[in-house]
Tab-separated table of C-alpha atoms in Angstrom:
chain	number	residue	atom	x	y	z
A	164	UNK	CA	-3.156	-46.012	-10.930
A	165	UNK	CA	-0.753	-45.726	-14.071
A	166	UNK	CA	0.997	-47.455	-16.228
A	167	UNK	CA	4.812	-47.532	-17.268
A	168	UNK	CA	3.826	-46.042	-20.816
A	169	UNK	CA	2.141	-43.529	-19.318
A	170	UNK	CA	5.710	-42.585	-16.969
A	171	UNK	CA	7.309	-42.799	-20.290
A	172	UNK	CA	5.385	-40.668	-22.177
A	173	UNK	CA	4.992	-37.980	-19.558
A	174	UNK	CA	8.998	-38.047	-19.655
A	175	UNK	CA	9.473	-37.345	-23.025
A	176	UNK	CA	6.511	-34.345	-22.308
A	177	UNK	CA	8.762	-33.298	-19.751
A	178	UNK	CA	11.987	-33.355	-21.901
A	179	UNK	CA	10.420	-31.313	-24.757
A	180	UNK	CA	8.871	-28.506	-22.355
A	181	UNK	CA	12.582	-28.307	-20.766
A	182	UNK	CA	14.472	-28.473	-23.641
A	183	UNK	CA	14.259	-24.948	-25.328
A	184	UNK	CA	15.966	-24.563	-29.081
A	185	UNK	CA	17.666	-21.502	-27.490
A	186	UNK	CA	19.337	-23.695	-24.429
A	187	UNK	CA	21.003	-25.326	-27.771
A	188	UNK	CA	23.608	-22.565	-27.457
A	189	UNK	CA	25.206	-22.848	-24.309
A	190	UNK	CA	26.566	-26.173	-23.969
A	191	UNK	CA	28.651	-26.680	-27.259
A	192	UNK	CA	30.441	-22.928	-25.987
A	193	UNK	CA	31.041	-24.130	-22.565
A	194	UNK	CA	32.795	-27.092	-24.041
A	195	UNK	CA	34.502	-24.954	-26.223
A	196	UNK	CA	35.532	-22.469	-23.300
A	197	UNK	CA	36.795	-25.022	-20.728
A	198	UNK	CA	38.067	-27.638	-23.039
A	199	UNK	CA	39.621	-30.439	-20.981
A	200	UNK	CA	37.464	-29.164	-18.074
A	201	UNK	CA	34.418	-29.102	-20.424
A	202	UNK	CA	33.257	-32.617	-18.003
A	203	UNK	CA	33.592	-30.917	-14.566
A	204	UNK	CA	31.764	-27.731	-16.427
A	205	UNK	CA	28.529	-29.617	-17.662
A	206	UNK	CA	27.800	-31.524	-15.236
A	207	UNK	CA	27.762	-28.004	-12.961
A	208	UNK	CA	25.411	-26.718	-15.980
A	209	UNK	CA	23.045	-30.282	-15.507
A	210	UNK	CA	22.586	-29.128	-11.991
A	211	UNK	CA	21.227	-25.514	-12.868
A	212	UNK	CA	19.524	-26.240	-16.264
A	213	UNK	CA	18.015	-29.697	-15.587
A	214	UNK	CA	18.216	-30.527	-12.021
A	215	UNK	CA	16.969	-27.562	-10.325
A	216	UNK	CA	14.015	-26.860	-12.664
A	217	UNK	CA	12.678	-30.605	-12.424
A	218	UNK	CA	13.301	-29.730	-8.497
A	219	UNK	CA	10.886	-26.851	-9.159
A	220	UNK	CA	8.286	-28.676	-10.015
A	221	UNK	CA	8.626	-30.943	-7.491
A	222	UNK	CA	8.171	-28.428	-5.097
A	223	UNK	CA	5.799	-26.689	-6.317
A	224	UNK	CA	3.882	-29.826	-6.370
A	225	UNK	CA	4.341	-30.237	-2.274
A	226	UNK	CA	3.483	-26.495	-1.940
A	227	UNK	CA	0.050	-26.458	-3.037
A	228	UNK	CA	-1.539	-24.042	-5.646
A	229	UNK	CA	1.086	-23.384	-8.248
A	230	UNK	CA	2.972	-19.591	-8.616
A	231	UNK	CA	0.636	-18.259	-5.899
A	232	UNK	CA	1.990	-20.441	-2.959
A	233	UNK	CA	5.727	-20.891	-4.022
A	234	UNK	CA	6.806	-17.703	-1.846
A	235	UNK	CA	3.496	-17.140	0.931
A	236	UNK	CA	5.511	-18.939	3.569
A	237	UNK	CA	7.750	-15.620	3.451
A	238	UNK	CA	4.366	-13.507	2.652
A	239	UNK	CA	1.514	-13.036	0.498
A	240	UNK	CA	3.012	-9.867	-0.311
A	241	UNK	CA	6.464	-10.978	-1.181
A	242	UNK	CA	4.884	-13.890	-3.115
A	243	UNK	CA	3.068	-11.207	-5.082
A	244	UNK	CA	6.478	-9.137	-5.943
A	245	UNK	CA	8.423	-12.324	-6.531
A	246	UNK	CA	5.967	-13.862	-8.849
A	247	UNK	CA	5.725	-10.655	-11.137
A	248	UNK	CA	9.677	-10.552	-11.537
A	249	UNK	CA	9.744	-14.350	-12.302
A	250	UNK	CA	6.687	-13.933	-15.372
A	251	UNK	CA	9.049	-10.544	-16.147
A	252	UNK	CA	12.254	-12.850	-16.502
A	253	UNK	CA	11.045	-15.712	-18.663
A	254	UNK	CA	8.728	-12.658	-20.412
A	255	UNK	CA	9.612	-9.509	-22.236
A	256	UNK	CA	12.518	-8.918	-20.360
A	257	UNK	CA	14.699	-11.942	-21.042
A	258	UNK	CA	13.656	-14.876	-22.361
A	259	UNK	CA	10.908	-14.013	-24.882
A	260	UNK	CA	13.770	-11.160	-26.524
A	261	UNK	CA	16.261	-14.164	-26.890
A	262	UNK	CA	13.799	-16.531	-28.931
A	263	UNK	CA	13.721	-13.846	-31.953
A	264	UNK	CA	17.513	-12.650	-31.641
A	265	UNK	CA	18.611	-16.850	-31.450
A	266	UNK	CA	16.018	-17.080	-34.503
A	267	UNK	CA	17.647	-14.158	-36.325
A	268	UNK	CA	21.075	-15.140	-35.932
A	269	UNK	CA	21.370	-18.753	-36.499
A	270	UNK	CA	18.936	-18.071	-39.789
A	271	UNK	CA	21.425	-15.253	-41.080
A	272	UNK	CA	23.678	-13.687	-39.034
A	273	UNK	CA	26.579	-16.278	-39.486
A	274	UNK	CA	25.769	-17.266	-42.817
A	275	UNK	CA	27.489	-13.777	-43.979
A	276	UNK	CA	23.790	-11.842	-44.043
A	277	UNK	CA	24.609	-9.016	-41.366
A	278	UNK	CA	22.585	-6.165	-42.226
A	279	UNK	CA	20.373	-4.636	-40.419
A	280	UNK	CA	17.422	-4.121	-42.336
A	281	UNK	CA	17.474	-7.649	-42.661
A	282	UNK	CA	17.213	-8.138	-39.091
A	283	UNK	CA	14.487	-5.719	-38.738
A	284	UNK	CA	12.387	-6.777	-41.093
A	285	UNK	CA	12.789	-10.527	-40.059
A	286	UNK	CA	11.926	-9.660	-36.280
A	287	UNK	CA	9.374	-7.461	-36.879
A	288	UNK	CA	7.285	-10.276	-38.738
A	289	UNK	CA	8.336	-13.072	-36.153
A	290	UNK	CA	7.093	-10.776	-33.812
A	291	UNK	CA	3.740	-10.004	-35.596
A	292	UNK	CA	3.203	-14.367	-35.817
A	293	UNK	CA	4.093	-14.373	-32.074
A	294	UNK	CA	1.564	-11.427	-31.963
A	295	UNK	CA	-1.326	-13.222	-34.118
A	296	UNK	CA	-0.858	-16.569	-32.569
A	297	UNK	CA	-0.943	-14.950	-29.030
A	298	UNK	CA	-3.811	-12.783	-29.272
A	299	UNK	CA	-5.895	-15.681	-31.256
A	300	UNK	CA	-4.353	-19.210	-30.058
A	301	UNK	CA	-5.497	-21.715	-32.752
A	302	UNK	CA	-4.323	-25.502	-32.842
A	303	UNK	CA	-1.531	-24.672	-35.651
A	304	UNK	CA	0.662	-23.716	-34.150
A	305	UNK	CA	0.860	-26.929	-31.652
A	306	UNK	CA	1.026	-28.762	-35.267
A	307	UNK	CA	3.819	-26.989	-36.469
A	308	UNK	CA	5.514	-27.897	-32.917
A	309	UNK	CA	4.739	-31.473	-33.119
A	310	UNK	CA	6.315	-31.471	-36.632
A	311	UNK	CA	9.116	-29.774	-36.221
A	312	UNK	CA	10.132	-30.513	-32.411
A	313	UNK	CA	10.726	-34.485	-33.836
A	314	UNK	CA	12.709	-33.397	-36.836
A	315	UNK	CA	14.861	-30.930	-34.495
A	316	UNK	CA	15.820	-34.049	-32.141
A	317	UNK	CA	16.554	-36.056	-35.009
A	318	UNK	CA	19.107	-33.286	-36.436
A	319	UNK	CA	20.501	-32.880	-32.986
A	320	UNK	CA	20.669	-37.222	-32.851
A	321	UNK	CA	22.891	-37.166	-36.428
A	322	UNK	CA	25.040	-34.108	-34.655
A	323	UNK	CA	25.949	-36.488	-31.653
A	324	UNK	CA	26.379	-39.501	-33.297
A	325	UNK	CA	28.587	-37.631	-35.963
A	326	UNK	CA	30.636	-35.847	-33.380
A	327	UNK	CA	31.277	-38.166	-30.618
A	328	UNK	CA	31.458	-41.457	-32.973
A	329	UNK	CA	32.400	-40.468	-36.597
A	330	UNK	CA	34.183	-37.569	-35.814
A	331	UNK	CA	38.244	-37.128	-35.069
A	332	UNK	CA	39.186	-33.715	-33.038
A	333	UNK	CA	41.734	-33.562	-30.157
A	334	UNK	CA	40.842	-31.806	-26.814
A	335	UNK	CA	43.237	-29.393	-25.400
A	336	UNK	CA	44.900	-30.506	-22.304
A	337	UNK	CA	43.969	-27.423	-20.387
A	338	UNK	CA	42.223	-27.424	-17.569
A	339	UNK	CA	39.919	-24.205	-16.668
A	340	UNK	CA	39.787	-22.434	-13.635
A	341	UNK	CA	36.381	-22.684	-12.046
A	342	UNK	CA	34.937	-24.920	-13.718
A	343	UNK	CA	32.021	-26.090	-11.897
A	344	UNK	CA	31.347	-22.543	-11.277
A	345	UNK	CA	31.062	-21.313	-14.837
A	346	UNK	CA	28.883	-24.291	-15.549
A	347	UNK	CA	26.616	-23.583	-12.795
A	348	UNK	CA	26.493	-19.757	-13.356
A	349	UNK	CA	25.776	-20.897	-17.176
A	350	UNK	CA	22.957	-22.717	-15.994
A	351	UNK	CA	20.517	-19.595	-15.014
A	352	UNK	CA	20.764	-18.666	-18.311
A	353	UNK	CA	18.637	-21.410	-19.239
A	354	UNK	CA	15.768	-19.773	-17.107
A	355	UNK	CA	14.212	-23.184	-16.984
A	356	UNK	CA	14.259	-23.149	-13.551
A	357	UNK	CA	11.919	-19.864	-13.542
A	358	UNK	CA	9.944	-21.175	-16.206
A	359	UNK	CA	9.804	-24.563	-14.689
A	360	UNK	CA	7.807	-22.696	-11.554
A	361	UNK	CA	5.369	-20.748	-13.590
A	362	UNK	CA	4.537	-24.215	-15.586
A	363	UNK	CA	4.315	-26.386	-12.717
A	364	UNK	CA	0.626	-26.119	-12.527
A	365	UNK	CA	-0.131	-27.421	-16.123
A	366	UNK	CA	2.477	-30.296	-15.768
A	367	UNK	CA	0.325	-31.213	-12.519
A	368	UNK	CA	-2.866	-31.113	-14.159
A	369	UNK	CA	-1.945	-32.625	-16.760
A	370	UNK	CA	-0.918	-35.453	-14.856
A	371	UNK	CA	-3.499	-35.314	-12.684
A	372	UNK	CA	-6.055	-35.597	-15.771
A	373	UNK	CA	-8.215	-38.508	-16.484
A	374	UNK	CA	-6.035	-40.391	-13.727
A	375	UNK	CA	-7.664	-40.815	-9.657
A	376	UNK	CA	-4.197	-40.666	-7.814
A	377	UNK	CA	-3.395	-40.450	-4.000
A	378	UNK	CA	-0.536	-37.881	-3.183
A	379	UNK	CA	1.918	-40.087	-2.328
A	380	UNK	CA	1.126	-41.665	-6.357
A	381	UNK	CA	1.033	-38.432	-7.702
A	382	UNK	CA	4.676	-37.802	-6.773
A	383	UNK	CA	6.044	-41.026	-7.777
A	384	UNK	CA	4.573	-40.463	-10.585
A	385	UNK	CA	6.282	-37.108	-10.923
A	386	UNK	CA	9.623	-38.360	-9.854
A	387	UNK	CA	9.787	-41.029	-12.205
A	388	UNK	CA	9.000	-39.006	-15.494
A	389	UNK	CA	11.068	-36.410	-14.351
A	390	UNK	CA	13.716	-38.482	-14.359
A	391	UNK	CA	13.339	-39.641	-17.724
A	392	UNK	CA	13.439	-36.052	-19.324
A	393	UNK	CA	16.698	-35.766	-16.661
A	394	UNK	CA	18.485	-38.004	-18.807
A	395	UNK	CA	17.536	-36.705	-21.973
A	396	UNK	CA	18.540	-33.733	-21.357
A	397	UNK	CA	21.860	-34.271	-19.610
A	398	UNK	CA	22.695	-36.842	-22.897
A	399	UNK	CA	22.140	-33.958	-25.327
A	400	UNK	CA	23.998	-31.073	-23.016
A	401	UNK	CA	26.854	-33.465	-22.596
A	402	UNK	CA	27.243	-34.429	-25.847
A	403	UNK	CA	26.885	-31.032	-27.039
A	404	UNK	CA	29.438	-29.875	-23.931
A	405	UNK	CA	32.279	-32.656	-25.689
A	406	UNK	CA	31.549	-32.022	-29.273
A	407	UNK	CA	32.290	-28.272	-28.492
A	408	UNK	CA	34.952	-28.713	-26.420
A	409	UNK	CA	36.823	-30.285	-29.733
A	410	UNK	CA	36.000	-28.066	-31.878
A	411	UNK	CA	38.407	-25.592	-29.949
A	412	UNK	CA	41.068	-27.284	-32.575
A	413	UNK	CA	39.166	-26.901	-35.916
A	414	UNK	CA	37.433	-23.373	-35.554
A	415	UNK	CA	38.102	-20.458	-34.560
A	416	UNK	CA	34.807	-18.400	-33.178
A	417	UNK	CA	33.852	-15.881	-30.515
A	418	UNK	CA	30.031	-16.431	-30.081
A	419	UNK	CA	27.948	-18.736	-28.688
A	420	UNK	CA	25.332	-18.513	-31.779
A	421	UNK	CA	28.449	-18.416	-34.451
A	422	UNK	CA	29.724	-21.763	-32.496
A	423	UNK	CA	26.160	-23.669	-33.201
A	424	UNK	CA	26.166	-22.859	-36.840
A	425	UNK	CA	29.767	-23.838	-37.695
A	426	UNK	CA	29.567	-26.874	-35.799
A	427	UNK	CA	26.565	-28.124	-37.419
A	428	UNK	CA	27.710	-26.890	-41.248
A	429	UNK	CA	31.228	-29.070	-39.733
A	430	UNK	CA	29.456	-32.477	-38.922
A	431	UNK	CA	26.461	-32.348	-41.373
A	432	UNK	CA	26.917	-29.549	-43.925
A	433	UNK	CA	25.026	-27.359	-45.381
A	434	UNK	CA	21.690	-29.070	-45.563
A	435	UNK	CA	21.963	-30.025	-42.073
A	436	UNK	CA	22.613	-26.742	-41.354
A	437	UNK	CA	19.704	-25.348	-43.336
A	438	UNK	CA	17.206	-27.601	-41.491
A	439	UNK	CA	18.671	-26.668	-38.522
A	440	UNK	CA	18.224	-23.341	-38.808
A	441	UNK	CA	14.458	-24.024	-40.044
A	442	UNK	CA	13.492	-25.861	-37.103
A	443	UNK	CA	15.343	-23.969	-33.967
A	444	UNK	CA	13.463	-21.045	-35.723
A	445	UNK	CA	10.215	-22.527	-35.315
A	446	UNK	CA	10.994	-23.870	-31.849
A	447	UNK	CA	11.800	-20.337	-30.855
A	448	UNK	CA	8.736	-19.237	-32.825
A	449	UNK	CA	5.913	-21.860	-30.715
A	450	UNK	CA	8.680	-21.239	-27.646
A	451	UNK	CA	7.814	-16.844	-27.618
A	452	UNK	CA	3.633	-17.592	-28.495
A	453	UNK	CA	4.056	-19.996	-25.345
A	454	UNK	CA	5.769	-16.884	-23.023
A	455	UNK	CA	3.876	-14.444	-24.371
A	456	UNK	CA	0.139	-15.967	-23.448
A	457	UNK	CA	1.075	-16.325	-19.991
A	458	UNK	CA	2.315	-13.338	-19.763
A	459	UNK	CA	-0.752	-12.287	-20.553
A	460	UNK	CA	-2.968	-14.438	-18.235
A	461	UNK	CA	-1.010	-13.815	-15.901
A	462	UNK	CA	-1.201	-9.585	-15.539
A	463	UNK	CA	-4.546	-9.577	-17.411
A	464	UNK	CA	-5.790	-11.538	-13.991
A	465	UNK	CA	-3.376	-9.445	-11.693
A	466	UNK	CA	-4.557	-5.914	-13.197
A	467	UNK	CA	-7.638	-6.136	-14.994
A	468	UNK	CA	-5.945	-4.448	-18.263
A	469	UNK	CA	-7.344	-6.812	-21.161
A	470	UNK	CA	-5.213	-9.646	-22.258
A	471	UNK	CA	-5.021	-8.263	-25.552
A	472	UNK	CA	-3.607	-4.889	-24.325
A	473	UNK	CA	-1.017	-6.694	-22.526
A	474	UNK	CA	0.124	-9.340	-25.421
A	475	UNK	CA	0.392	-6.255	-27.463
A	476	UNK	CA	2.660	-3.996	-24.638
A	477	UNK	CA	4.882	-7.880	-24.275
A	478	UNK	CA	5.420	-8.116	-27.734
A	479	UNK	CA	6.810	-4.709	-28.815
A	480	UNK	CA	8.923	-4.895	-26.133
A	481	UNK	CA	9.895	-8.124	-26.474
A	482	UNK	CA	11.047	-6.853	-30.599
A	483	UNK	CA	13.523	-3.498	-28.874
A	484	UNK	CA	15.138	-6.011	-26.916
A	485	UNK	CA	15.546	-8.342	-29.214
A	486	UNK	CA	17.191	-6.035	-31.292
A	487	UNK	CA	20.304	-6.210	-28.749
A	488	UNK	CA	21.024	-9.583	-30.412
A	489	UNK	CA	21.637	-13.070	-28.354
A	490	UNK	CA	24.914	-11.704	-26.554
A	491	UNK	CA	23.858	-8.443	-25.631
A	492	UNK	CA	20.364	-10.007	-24.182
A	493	UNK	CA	22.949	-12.376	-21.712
A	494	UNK	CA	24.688	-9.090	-20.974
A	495	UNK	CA	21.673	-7.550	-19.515
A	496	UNK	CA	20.003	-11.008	-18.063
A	497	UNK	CA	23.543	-11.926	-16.072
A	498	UNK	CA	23.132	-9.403	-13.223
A	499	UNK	CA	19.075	-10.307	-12.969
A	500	UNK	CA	19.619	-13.798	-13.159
A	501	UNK	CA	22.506	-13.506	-10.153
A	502	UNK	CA	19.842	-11.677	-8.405
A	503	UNK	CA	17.228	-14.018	-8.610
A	504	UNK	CA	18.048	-17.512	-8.765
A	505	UNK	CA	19.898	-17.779	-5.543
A	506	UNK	CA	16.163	-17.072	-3.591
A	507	UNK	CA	14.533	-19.399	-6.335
A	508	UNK	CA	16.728	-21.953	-5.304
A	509	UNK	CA	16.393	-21.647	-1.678
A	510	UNK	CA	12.561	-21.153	-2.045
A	511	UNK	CA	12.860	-24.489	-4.163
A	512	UNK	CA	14.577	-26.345	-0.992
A	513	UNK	CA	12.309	-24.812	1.975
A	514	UNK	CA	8.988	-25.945	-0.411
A	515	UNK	CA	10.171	-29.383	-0.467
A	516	UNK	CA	11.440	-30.055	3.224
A	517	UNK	CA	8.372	-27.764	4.342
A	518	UNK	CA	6.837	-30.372	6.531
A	519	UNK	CA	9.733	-30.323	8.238
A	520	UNK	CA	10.276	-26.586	8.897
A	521	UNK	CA	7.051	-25.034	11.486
A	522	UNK	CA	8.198	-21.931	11.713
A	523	UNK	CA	7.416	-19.690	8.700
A	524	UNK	CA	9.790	-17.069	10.134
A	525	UNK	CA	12.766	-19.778	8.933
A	526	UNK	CA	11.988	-18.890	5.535
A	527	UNK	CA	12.338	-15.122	5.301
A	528	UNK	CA	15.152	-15.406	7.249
A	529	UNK	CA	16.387	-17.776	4.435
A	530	UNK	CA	15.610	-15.550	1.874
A	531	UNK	CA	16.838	-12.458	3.214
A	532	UNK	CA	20.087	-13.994	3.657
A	533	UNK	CA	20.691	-14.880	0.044
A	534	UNK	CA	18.765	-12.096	-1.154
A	535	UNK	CA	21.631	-10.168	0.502
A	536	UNK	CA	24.144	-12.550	-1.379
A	537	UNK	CA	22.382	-12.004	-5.153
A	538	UNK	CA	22.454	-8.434	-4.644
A	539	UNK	CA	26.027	-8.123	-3.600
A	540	UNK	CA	26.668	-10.686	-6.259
A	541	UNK	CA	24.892	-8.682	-9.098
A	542	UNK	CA	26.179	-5.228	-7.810
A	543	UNK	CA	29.657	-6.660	-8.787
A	544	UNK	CA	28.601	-8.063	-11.873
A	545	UNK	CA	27.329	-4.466	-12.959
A	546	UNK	CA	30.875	-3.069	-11.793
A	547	UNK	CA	29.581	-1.727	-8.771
A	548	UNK	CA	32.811	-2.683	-7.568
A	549	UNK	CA	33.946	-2.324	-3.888
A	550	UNK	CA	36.793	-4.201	-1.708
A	551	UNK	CA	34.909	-4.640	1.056
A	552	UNK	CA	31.695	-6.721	-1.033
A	553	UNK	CA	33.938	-8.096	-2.833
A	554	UNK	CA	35.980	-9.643	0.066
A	555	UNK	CA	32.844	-10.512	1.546
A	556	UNK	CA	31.754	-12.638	-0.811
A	557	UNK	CA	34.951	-14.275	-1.541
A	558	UNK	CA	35.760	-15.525	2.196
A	559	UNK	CA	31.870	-16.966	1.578
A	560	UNK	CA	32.177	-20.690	1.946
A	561	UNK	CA	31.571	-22.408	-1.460
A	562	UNK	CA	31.564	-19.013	-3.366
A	563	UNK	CA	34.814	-20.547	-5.491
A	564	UNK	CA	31.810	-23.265	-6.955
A	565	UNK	CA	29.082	-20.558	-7.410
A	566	UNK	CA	27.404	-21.593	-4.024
A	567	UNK	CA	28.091	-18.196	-2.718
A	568	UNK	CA	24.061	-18.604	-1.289
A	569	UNK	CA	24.020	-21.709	0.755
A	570	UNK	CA	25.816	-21.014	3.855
A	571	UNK	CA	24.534	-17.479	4.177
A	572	UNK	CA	20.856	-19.233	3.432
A	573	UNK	CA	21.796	-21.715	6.211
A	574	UNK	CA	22.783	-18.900	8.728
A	575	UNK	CA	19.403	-17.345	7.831
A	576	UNK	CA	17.286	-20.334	8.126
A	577	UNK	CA	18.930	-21.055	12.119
A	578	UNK	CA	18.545	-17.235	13.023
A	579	UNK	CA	15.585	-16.510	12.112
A	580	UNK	CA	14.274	-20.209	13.470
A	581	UNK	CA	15.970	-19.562	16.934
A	582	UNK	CA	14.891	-15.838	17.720
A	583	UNK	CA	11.315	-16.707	16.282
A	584	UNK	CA	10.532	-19.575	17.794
A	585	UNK	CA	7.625	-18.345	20.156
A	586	UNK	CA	6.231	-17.371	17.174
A	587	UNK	CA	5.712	-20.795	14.920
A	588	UNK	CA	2.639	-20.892	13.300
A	589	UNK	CA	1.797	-23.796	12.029
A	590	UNK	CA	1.056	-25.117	8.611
């Protein structure tokens, strides 16, 4: 059995994992964006960045052996494919690159330091730490996290109490169009919904360590921590979400990075700012030595090429895109993240109402369907524009909320469940 410490303690585990220094970014600019919306906006973004990851572990929980199983109702083979673009995503493509440009940037960039040797120089040797640290994991590196990951939510607690309680700022009375949809779409950015998939397996074992539970206590146990770390996080992304929403009146900024640093140097000056900047560094820092080793594991056990070999290929690419800075890195991730997440989040849904669903031909129908939907989606994001996809997905149901996926997903699901049905095979 456990105990209620144990729930609570797990939570806060929960929360820290979740809660990346370079999610910091995106709330305060959403608020900022949609002003009197900003409400409507974040609680769109609390469904993408908080809800749907913690629903990722959850299912892969009910689906059995971590990454491996999350697709093989669809096929081993798909599984395979879908697996290596989901470690590719939160890896050297995407999420790894942003940790050093988010580094970079709130360090220098908007403290009047834009040159570019500078930057060089300053990613080259947080990629050589991320290198070092990868290639020979050592225990201090966790230290440095455990120091500085308390000190960053204790800056973050003087920013909200400072701006919602101490602070005076109007809101503009404007209200944005769409916007649960640009919350929502906001959300993949996050990628802690992909992340939250590959990690599932440790978050399970490390529940499951030292502790003889049934099933059935296993996912209570689950549900109740997660929910914990669901409220810490929605607290700090609303706050964040209202604090930049008034700050539309007092500064005058055009990225999301520049936003973060002005707001803090607003409410707490320049030594908050300065610590700040010291700690989402190192959180970025322990966040790309984290990515980078499973990267690692992961192909190293796929293709046989040594570990090392592979750390080294991930982190060199990881420095040219991070070179691109934090904006251009969304740029590229937008029409990959479109792609993706709408079959993440379906595979999410089928995992956890699998005992329900004997007919395995129900999910690729599923997934074809909103496959179809991403692409089309990300196609027009690239400005692969054409009337006819365009119309198409705009006389989708729920495509004015950034749902464009469900009722295609839903049409998938009863096709492929009706003309199969001869052919169930059960679980």
């Amino acid at each position: 059995m456990y105990k209620i410490k144990d729930i609570i303690l797990t939570g806060f585990a929960f929360f820290a994992m979740l809660f990346g220094a370079g999610n910091l970014i995106f709330p305060p600019m959403l608020g900022y964006e949609t002003n009197y919306s900003w409400n409507i906006t974040i609680m769109a973004f609390i469904v993408t960045a908080v809800g749907l990851p913690l629903l990722g572990i959850l299912s892969v929980s009910i689906a059995g052996n971590g990454l491996d199983d999350f697709a093989k109702k669809v096929s081993p083979l798909f599984s395979k494919i879908f697996a290596i673009i989901l470690i590719l995503a939160i890896g050297p493509m995407l999420a790894i690159p942003r940790t050093g440009a988010t580094a970079y940037e709130i360090t220098f960039l908007y403290k009047g330091i834009d040159n570019e040797i500078y930057k060089h120089v300053y990613l080259i040797l947080y990629f050589i730490i991320t290198y070092i640290f990868s290639v020979k994991p050592t225990k201090v590196i966790d230290r440095v996290g455990k120091i500085l990951t308390p000190v960053l939510l204790l800056v973050l607690t003087f920013i909200i109490i400072k701006g919602v309680f101490f602070s005076e700022f109007n809101i503009m009375q404007i209200a944005y169009k769409s916007p649960f949809k640009k919350g929502f779409l906001e959300g993949y950015q996050t990628m802690d919904t992909l992340a939250s998939i590959a990690y599932a397996t440790i978050i399970l074992k490390s529940i499951r360590m030292g502790r003889n539970l049934t099933n059935k206590q296993e996912f209570s146990f689950l549900l109740k921590s997660s929910i914990i770390a669901v409220l810490l996080l929605a607290i700090v992304y609303g706050a964040f979400a209202y604090i930049g929403a008034g700050m539309h009146t007092i500064l005058n900024i055009e990225t999301k990075t520049e936003l973060l640093v002005k707001m803090t140097i607003y409410l707490l000056g320049e030594h908050g700012f300065i610590l700040l900047a010291v700690c989402v560094a190192g959180a970025c820092l322990t966040t790309a030595i984290g990515l980078v080793a499973t990267v690692g594991d992961y192909f190293s056990n796929l293709t046989g090429i040594s570990y090392t070999k592979i750390v080294t290929f991930t982190t060199i690419l990881s420095y040219i895109l991070s070179i691109l800075g934090v904006e251009g890195i969304i740029k590229i991730s937008v029409p990959i993240l479109v792609l993706i997440y709408p079959v993440t989040m379906s595979l999410i849904l089928l995992n956890i109402f699998r005992k329900f669903i004997r007919n395995d031909y129900a999910y690729k129908g599923t997934v074809i369907f909103t496959g179809i939907v991403g692409l089309i989606e990300s196609l027009l994001i690239l400005g692969i524009d054409s009337d006819i996809l365009r119309t198409i997905i705009e006389k989708i149901p729920l495509s004015e909320y950034g749902l464009t996926f469900i009722v295609p997903g839903i049409v998938g699901f009863l096709l492929f469940y009706v003309i199969f049905k001869n052919k169930n095979q059960e679980r």
